[in-house]
GROMACS .gro file of C-alpha atoms in nm:
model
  417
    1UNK     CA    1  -1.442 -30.888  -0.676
    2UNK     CA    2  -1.506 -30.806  -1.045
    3UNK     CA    3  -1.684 -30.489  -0.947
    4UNK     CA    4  -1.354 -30.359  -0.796
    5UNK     CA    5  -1.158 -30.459  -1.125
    6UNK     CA    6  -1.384 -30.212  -1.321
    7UNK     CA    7  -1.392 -29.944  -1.064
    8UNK     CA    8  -0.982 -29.971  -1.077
    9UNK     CA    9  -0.994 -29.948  -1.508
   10UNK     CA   10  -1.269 -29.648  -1.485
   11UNK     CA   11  -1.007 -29.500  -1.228
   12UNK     CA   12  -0.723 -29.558  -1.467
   13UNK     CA   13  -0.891 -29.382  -1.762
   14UNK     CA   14  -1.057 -29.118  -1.570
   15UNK     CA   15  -0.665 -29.044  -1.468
   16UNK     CA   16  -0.562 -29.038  -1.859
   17UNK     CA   17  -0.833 -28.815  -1.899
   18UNK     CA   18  -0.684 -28.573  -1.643
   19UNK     CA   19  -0.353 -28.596  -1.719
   20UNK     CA   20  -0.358 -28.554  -2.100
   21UNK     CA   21  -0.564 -28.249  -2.064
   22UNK     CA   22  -0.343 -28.079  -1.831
   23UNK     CA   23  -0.033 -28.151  -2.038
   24UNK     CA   24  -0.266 -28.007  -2.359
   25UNK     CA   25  -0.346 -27.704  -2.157
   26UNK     CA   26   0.009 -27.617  -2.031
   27UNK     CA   27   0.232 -27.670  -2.340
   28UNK     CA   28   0.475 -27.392  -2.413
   29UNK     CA   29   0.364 -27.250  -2.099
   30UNK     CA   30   0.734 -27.140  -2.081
   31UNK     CA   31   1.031 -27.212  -2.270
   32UNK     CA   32   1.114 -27.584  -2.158
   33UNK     CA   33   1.219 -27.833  -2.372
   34UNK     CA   34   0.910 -28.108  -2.250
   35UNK     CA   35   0.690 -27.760  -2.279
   36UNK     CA   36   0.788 -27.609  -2.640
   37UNK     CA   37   0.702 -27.884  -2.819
   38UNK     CA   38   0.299 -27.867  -2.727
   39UNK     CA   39   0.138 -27.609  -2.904
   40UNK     CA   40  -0.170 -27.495  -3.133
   41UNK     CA   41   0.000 -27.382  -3.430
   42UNK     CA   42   0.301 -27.232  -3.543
   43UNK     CA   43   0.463 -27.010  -3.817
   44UNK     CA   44   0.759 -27.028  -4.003
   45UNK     CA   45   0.899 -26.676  -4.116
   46UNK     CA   46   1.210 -26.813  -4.242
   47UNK     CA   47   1.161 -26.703  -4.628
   48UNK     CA   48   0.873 -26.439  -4.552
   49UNK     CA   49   0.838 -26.206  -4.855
   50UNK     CA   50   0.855 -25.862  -4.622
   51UNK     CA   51   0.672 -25.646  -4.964
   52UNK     CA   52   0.379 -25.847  -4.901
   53UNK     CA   53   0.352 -25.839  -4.528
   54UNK     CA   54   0.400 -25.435  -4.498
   55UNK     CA   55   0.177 -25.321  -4.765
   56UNK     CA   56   0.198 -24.956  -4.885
   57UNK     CA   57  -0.083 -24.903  -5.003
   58UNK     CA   58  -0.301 -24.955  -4.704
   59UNK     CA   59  -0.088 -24.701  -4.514
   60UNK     CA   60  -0.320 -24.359  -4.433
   61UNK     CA   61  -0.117 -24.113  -4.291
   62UNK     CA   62   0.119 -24.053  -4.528
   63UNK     CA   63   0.278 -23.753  -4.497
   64UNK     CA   64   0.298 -23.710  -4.126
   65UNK     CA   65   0.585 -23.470  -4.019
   66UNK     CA   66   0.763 -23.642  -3.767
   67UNK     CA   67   1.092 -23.375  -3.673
   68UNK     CA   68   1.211 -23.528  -3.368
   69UNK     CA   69   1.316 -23.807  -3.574
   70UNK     CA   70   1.522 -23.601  -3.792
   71UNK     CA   71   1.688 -23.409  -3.492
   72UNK     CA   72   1.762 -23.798  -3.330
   73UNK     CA   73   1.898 -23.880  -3.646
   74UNK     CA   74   2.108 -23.612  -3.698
   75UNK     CA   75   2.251 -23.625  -3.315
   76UNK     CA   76   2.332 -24.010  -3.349
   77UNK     CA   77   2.457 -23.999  -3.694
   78UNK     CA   78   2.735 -23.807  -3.614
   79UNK     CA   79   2.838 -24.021  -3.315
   80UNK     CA   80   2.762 -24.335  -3.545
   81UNK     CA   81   2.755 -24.291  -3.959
   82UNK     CA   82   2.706 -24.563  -4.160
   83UNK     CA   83   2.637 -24.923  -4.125
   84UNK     CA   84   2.836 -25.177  -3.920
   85UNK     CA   85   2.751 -25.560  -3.971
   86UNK     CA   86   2.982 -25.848  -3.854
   87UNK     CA   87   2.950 -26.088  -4.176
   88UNK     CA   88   3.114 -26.378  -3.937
   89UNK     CA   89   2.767 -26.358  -3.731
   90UNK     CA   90   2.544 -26.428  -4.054
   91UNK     CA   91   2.492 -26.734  -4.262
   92UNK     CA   92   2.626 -26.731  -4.576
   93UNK     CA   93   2.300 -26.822  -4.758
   94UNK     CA   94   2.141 -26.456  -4.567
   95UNK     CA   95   2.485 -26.252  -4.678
   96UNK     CA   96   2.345 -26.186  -5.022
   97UNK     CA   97   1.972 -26.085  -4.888
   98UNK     CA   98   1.970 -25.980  -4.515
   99UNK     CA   99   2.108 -25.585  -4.467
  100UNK     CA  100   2.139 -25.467  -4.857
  101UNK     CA  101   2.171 -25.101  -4.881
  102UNK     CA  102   2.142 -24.987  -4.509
  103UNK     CA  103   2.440 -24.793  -4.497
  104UNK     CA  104   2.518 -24.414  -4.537
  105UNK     CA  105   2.891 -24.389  -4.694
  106UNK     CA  106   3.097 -24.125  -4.479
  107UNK     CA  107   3.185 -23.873  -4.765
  108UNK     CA  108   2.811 -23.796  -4.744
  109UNK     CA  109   2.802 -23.710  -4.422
  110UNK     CA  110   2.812 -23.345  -4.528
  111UNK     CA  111   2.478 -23.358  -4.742
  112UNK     CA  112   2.296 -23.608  -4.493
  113UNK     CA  113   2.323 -23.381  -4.207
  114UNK     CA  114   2.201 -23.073  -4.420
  115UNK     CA  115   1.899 -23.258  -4.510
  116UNK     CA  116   1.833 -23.379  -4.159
  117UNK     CA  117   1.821 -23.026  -4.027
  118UNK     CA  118   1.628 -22.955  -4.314
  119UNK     CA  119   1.359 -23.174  -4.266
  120UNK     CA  120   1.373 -23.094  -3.897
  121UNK     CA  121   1.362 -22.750  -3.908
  122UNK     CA  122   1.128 -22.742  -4.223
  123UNK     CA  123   1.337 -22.563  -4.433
  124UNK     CA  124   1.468 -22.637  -4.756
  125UNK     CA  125   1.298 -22.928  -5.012
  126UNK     CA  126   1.217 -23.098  -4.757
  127UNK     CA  127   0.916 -23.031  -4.529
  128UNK     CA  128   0.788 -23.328  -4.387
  129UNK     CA  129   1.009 -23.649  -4.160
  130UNK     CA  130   1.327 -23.742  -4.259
  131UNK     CA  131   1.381 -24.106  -4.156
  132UNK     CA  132   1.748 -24.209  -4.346
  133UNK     CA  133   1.666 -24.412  -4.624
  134UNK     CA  134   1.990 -24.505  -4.748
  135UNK     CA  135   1.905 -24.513  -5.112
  136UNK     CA  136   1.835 -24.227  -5.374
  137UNK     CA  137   1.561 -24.299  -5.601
  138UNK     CA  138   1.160 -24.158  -5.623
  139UNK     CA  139   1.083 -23.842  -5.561
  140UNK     CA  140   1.046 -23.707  -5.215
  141UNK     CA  141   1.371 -23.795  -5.099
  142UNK     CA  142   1.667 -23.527  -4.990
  143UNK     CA  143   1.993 -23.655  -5.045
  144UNK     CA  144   1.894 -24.015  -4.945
  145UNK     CA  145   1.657 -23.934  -4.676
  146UNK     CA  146   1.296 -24.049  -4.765
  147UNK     CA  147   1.048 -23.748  -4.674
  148UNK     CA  148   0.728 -23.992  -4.635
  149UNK     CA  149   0.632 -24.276  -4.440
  150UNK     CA  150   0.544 -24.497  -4.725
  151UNK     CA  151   0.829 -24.439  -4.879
  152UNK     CA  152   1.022 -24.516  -4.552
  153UNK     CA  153   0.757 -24.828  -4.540
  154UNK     CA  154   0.864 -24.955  -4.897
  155UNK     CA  155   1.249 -24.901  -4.849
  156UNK     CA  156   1.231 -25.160  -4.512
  157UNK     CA  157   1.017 -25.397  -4.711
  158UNK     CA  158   1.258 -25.391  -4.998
  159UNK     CA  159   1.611 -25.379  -4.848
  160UNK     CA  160   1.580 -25.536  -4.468
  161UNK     CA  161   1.552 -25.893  -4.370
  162UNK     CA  162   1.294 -26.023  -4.179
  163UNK     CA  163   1.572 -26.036  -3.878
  164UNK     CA  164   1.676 -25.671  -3.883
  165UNK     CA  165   1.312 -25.613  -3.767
  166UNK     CA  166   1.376 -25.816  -3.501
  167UNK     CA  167   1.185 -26.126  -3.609
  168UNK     CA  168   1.263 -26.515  -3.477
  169UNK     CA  169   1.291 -26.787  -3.750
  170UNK     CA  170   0.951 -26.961  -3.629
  171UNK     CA  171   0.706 -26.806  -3.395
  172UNK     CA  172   0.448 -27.098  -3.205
  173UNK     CA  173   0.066 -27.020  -3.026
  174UNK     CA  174  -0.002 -27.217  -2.700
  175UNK     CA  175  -0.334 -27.116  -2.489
  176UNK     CA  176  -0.121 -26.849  -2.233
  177UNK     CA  177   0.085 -26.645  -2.479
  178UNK     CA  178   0.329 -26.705  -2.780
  179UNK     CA  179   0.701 -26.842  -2.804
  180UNK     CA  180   0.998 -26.755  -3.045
  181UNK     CA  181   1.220 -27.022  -3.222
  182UNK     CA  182   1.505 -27.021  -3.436
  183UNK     CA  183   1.604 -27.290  -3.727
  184UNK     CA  184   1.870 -27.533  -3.623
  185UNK     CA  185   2.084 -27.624  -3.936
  186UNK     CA  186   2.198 -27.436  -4.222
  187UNK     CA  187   2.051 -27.610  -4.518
  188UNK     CA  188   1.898 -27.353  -4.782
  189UNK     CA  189   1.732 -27.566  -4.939
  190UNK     CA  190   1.341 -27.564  -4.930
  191UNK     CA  191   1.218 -27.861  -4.742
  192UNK     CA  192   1.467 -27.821  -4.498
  193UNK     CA  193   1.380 -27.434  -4.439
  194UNK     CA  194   1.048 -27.568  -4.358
  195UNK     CA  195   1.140 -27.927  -4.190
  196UNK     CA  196   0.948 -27.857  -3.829
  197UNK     CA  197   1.157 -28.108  -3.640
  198UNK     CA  198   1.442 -27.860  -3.669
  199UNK     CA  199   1.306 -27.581  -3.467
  200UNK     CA  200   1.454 -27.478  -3.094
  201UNK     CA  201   1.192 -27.240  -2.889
  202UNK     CA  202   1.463 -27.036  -2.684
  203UNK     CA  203   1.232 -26.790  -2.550
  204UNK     CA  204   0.775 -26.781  -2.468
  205UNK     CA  205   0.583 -26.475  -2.346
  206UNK     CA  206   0.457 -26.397  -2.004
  207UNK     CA  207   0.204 -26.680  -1.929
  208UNK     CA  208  -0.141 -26.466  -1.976
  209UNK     CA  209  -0.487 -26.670  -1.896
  210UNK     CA  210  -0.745 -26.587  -2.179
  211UNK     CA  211  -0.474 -26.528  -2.449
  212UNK     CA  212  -0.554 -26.395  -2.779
  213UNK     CA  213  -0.277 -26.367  -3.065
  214UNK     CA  214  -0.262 -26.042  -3.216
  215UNK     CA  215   0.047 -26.024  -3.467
  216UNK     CA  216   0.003 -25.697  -3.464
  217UNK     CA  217   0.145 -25.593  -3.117
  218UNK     CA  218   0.340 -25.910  -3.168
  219UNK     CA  219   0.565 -25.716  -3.427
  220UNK     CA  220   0.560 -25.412  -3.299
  221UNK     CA  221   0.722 -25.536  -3.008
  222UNK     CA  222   1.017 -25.736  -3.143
  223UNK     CA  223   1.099 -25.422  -3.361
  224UNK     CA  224   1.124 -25.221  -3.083
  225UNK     CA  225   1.301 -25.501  -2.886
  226UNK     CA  226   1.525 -25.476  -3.196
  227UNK     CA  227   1.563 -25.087  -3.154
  228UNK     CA  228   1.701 -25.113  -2.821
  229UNK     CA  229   1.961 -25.359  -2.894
  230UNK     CA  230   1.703 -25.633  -2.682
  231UNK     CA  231   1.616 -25.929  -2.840
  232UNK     CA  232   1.469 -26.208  -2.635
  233UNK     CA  233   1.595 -26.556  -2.630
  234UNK     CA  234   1.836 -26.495  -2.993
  235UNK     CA  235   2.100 -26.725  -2.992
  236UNK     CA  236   2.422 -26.605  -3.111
  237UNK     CA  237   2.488 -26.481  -3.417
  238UNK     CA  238   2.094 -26.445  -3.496
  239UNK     CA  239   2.071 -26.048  -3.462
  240UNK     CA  240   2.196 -25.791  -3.705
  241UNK     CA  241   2.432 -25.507  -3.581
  242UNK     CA  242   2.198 -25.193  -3.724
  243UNK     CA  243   2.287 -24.850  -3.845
  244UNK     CA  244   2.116 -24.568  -3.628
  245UNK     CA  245   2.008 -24.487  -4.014
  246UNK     CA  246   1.811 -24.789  -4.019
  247UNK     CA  247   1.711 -24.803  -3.642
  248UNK     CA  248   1.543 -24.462  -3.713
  249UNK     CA  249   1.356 -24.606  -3.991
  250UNK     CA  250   1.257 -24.897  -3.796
  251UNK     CA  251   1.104 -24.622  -3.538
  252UNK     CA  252   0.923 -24.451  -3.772
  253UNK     CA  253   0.813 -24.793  -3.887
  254UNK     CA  254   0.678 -24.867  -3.530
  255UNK     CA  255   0.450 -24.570  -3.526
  256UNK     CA  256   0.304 -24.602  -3.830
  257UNK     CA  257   0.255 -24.937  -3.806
  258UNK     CA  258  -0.135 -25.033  -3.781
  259UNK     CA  259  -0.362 -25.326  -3.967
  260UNK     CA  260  -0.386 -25.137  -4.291
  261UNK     CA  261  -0.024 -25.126  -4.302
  262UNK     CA  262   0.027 -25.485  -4.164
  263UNK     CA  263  -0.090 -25.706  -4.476
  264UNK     CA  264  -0.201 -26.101  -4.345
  265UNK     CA  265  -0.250 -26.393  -4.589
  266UNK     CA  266  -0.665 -26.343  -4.723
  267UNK     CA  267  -0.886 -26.444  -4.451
  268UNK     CA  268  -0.670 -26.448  -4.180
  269UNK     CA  269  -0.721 -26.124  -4.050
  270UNK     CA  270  -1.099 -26.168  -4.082
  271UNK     CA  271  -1.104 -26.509  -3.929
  272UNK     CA  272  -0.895 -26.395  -3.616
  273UNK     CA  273  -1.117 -26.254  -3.424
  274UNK     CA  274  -1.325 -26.621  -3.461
  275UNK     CA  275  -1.015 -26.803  -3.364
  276UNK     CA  276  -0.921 -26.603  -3.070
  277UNK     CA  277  -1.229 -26.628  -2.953
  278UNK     CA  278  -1.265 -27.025  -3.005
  279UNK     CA  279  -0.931 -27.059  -2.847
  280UNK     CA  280  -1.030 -26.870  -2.525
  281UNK     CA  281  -1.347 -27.084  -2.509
  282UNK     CA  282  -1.157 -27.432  -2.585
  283UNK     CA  283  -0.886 -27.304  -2.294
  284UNK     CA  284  -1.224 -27.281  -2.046
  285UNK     CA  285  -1.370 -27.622  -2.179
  286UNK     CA  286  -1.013 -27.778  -2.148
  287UNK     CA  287  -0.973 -27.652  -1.771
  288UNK     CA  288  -1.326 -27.833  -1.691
  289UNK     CA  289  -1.256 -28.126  -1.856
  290UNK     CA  290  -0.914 -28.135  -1.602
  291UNK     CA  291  -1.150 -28.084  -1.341
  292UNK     CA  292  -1.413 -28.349  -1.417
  293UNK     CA  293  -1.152 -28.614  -1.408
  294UNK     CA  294  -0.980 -28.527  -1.096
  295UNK     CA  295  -1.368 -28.561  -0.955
  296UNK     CA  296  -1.404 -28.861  -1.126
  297UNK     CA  297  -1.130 -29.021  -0.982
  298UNK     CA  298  -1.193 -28.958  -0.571
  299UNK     CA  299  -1.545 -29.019  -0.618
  300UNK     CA  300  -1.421 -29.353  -0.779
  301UNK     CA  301  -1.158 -29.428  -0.504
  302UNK     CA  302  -1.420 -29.310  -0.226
  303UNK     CA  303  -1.671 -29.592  -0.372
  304UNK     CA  304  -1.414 -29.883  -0.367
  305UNK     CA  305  -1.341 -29.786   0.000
  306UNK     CA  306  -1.734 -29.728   0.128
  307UNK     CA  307  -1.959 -29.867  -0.152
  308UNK     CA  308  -2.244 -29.631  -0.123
  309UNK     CA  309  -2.578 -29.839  -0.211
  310UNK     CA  310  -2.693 -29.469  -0.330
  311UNK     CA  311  -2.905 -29.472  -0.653
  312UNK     CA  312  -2.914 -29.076  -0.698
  313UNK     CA  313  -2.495 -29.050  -0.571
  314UNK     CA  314  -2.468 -29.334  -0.851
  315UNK     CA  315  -2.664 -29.127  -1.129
  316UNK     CA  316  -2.497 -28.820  -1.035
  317UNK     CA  317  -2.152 -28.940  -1.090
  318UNK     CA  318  -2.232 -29.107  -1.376
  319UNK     CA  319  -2.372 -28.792  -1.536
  320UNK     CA  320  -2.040 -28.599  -1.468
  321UNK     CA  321  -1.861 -28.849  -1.673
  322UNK     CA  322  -2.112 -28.798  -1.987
  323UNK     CA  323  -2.013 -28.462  -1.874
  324UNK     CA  324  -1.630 -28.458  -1.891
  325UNK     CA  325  -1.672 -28.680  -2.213
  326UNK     CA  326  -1.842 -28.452  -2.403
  327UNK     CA  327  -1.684 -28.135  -2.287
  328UNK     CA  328  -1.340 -28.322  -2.435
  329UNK     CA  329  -1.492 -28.429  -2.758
  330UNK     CA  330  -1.615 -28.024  -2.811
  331UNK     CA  331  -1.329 -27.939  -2.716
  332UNK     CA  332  -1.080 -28.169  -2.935
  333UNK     CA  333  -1.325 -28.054  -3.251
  334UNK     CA  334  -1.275 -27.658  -3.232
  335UNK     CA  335  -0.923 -27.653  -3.204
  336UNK     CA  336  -0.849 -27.950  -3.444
  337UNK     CA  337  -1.127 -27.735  -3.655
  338UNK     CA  338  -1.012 -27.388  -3.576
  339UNK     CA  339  -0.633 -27.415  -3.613
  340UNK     CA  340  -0.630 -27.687  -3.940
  341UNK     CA  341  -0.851 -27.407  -4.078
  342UNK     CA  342  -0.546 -27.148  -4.018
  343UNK     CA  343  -0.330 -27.383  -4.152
  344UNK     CA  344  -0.433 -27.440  -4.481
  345UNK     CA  345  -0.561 -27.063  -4.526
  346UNK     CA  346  -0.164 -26.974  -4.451
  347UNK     CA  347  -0.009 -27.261  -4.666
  348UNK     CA  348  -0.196 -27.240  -4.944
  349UNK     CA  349  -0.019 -26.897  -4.984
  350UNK     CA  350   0.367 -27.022  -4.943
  351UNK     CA  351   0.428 -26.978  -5.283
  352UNK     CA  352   0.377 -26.594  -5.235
  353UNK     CA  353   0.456 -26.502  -4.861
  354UNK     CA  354   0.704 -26.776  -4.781
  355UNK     CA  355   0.577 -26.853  -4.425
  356UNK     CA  356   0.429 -27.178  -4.359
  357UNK     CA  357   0.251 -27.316  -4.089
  358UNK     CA  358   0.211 -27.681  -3.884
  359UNK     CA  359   0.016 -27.800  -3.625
  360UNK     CA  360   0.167 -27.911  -3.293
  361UNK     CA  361   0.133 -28.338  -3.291
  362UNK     CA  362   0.187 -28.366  -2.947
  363UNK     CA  363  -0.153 -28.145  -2.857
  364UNK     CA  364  -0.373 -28.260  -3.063
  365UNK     CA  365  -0.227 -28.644  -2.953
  366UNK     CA  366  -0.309 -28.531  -2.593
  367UNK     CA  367  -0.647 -28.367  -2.653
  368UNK     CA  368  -0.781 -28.683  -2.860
  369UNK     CA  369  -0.659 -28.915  -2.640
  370UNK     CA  370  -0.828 -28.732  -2.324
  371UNK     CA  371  -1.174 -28.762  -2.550
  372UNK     CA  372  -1.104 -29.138  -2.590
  373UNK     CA  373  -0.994 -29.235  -2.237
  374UNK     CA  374  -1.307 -29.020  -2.128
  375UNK     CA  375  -1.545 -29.212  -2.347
  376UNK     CA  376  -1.429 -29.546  -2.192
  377UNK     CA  377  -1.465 -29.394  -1.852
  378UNK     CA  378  -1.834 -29.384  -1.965
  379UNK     CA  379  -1.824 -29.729  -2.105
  380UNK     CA  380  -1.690 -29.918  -1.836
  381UNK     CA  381  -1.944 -29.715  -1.579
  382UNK     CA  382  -2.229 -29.804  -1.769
  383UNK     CA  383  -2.145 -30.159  -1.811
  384UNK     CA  384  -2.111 -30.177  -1.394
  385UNK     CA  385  -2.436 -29.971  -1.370
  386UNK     CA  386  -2.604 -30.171  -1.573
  387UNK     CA  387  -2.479 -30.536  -1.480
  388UNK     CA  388  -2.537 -30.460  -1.121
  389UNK     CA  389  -2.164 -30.434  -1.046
  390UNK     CA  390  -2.160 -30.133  -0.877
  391UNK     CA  391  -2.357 -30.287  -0.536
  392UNK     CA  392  -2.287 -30.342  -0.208
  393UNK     CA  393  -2.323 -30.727  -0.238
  394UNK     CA  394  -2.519 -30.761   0.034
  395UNK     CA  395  -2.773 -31.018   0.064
  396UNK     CA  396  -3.060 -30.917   0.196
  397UNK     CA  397  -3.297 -31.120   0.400
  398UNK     CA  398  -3.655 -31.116   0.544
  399UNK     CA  399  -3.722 -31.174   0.897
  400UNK     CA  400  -3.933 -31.445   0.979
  401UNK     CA  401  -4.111 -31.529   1.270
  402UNK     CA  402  -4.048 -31.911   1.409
  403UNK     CA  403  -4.373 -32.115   1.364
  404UNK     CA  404  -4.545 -32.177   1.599
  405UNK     CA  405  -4.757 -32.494   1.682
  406UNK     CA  406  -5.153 -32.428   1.667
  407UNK     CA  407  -5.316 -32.584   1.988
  408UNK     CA  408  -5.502 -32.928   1.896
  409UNK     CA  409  -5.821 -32.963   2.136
  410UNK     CA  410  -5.815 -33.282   2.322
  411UNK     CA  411  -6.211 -33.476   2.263
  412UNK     CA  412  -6.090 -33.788   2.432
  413UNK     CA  413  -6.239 -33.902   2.767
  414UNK     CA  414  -6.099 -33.760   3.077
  415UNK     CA  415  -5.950 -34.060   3.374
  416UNK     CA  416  -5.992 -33.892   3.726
  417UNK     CA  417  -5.814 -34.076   3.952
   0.00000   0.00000   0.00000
């Protein structure tokens, strides 16, 4: 009976195999608590230097008139002047940096709307978009109103918070799409900003097979989800009450926003296009790995039950379990490879951009875990292959015919009676 004891252990570990692959696969399919926690890599925006993720001086199309925006403006800022925020909906370690200088004081109301209809009609010192910048300063503004998109570019980067554009504390990759999370705690302090155990994913993207991240669309989404007052999964408290001022900005922001305006740590951009493309390919790998092993384990329960004394059924099998094996092992090394790369390319550049990134310890437990139970699979198959455990026991016998006595000639003298 020992051959049924290893078919029973190769049947166990081809079901580990199976198992941890698919719960690898699916994490932060959507936002679920047992789901959220299983991802490739995430990103922690939570003291993200805005000046050096919108970057000026990439922008191209400076001076684009835009004077729809200024006739918006000047329609909604007389139903709505100024700036209203709700200070008992913000931490008081954001109070001093989150929404400085986004309002328009009332007795200006006067000038503002003169150089809105300026800018709108082209008239006046002002012949290009008016967007409501709410400070005076360089030149190129009209009382407060910034007359070029980088100027509109450098006042958001300067005076907003990462949240007025609409952005979640911590933002995690799975293979099907992204998810949002928000910091749990107040603690300003550093290490705690950063502590990953303190992270609730409230909201994931539409599930989308073949996924690749660009943070690109990413962002322009959840500032126009910000626009229209539509935030996805923000808890409470989490999302600034904006000025039409600043929502304007934020628009022009939108449409101007491209990837010489959108600065990423050095190398990431360029090494994007690798990882999406390493991801998509893992994803594939992964899904025939999850395949393999479900094979593996009704070709295993079919044997204990019928014992096929079939030498090419027998190789076969065997060779999809080399198969599954070292699908899993590729598969384990580019995204421990790919994504520990992305890592260390963002975190080496805290210091500047305060964002940080981690790796997900539940995946990569699964996905190494699936390579090891695979690899016994293959042990324990060989070892019955090879000990001749794997047989139908049955003894086999050669016919033989019953002897039969040769006929002895009789010499001796014959009585007649």
């Amino acid at each position: 009976m020992i051959f049924r004891f290893i078919r029973v252990i190769i049947i166990i570990f081809s079901l580990a195999t199976f198992l941890l692959s698919v719960f690898a696969l699916v994490g932060s399919y959507k936002a679920e608590g047992w789901l959220t926690g299983t991802y490739l890599i995430d990103f922690h925006l939570t003291q993200v230097d805005l000046p050096q993720l919108l970057s000026v001086v990439g922008h191209k199309r400076d001076n684009v008139p835009l004077p729809f925006e200024a006739a918006e403006l000047f329609q909604n800022h007389r139903r709505n002047p100024g700036f209203v925020q709700d200070s008992s909906n913000v931490d008081e370690s954001q109070s001093a940096n989150n929404f400085k200088a986004v309002g328009i004081a009332n007795a200006k109301e006067a000038a503002v709307t003169q150089s809105v209809i300026a800018a709108a009609t082209g008239t006046g010192t002002t012949s290009t978009q008016a967007t409501g910048g709410p400070q005076s300063g360089p030149n190129g503004q009209a009382n407060g109103f910034y007359s070029t998109v980088s100027e509109v570019i450098q006042d958001i980067a300067d005076n907003l918070h990462y949240r007025d554009l609409g952005l979640a504390d911590v933002y995690s990759l799975s293979f099907f799409g992204y998810c949002r999370g928000y910091r749990v705690g107040n603690s300003s302090s550093t290490n705690d900003v950063f502590d990953n155990s303190k992270v609730n994913f409230t909201w994931c993207s539409p599930p989308k097979t073949g996924y690749k991240f660009d943070p690109l669309t990413v962002i322009k989404d959840e500032i126009t989800n910000m626009i229209n007052g539509d935030v996805q999964g923000a808890p409470d408290g989490t999302v600034p009450q904006l000025s039409t001022q600043v929502k304007s900005e934020l628009k022009v922001l939108v449409n101007n926003l491209d990837d010489a305006t959108l600065h990423l740590p050095s190398g990431v951009q360029e090494y994007l296009p690798t990882v999406n493309n390493l991801t998509v390919a893992s994803m594939a790998m992964l899904f025939v790995v999850a395949v393999l092993g479900f094979i593996s384990i009704i070709i295993q329960v079919l044997a204990m039950c019928l014992s096929p004394d079939d030498c090419c059924a027998s190789f076969l099998n065997f060779m999809g379990q080399c198969f599954m094996f070292v699908f899993t092992l590729v598969t384990a090394g580019l995204i421990t490879g790919t994504y520990l790369t992305v890592r260390d390319k963002v975190n080496a550049v805290t210091s500047e951009w305060g964002m940080r990134a981690f790796i997900s310890i539940n995946l990569y437990a699964f996905i190494w875990s699936a390579a090891v139970a695979a690899l016994l699979v293959v042990i324990f198959s060989a070892l019955g292959s090879c000990c001749g455990l794997f047989g139908t026991h049955r003894r086999m016998y050669t016919r033989v015919a019953p002897f039969a006595a040769a006929a002895v000639p009789y010499y001796g003298k014959r009585t007649t009676i």
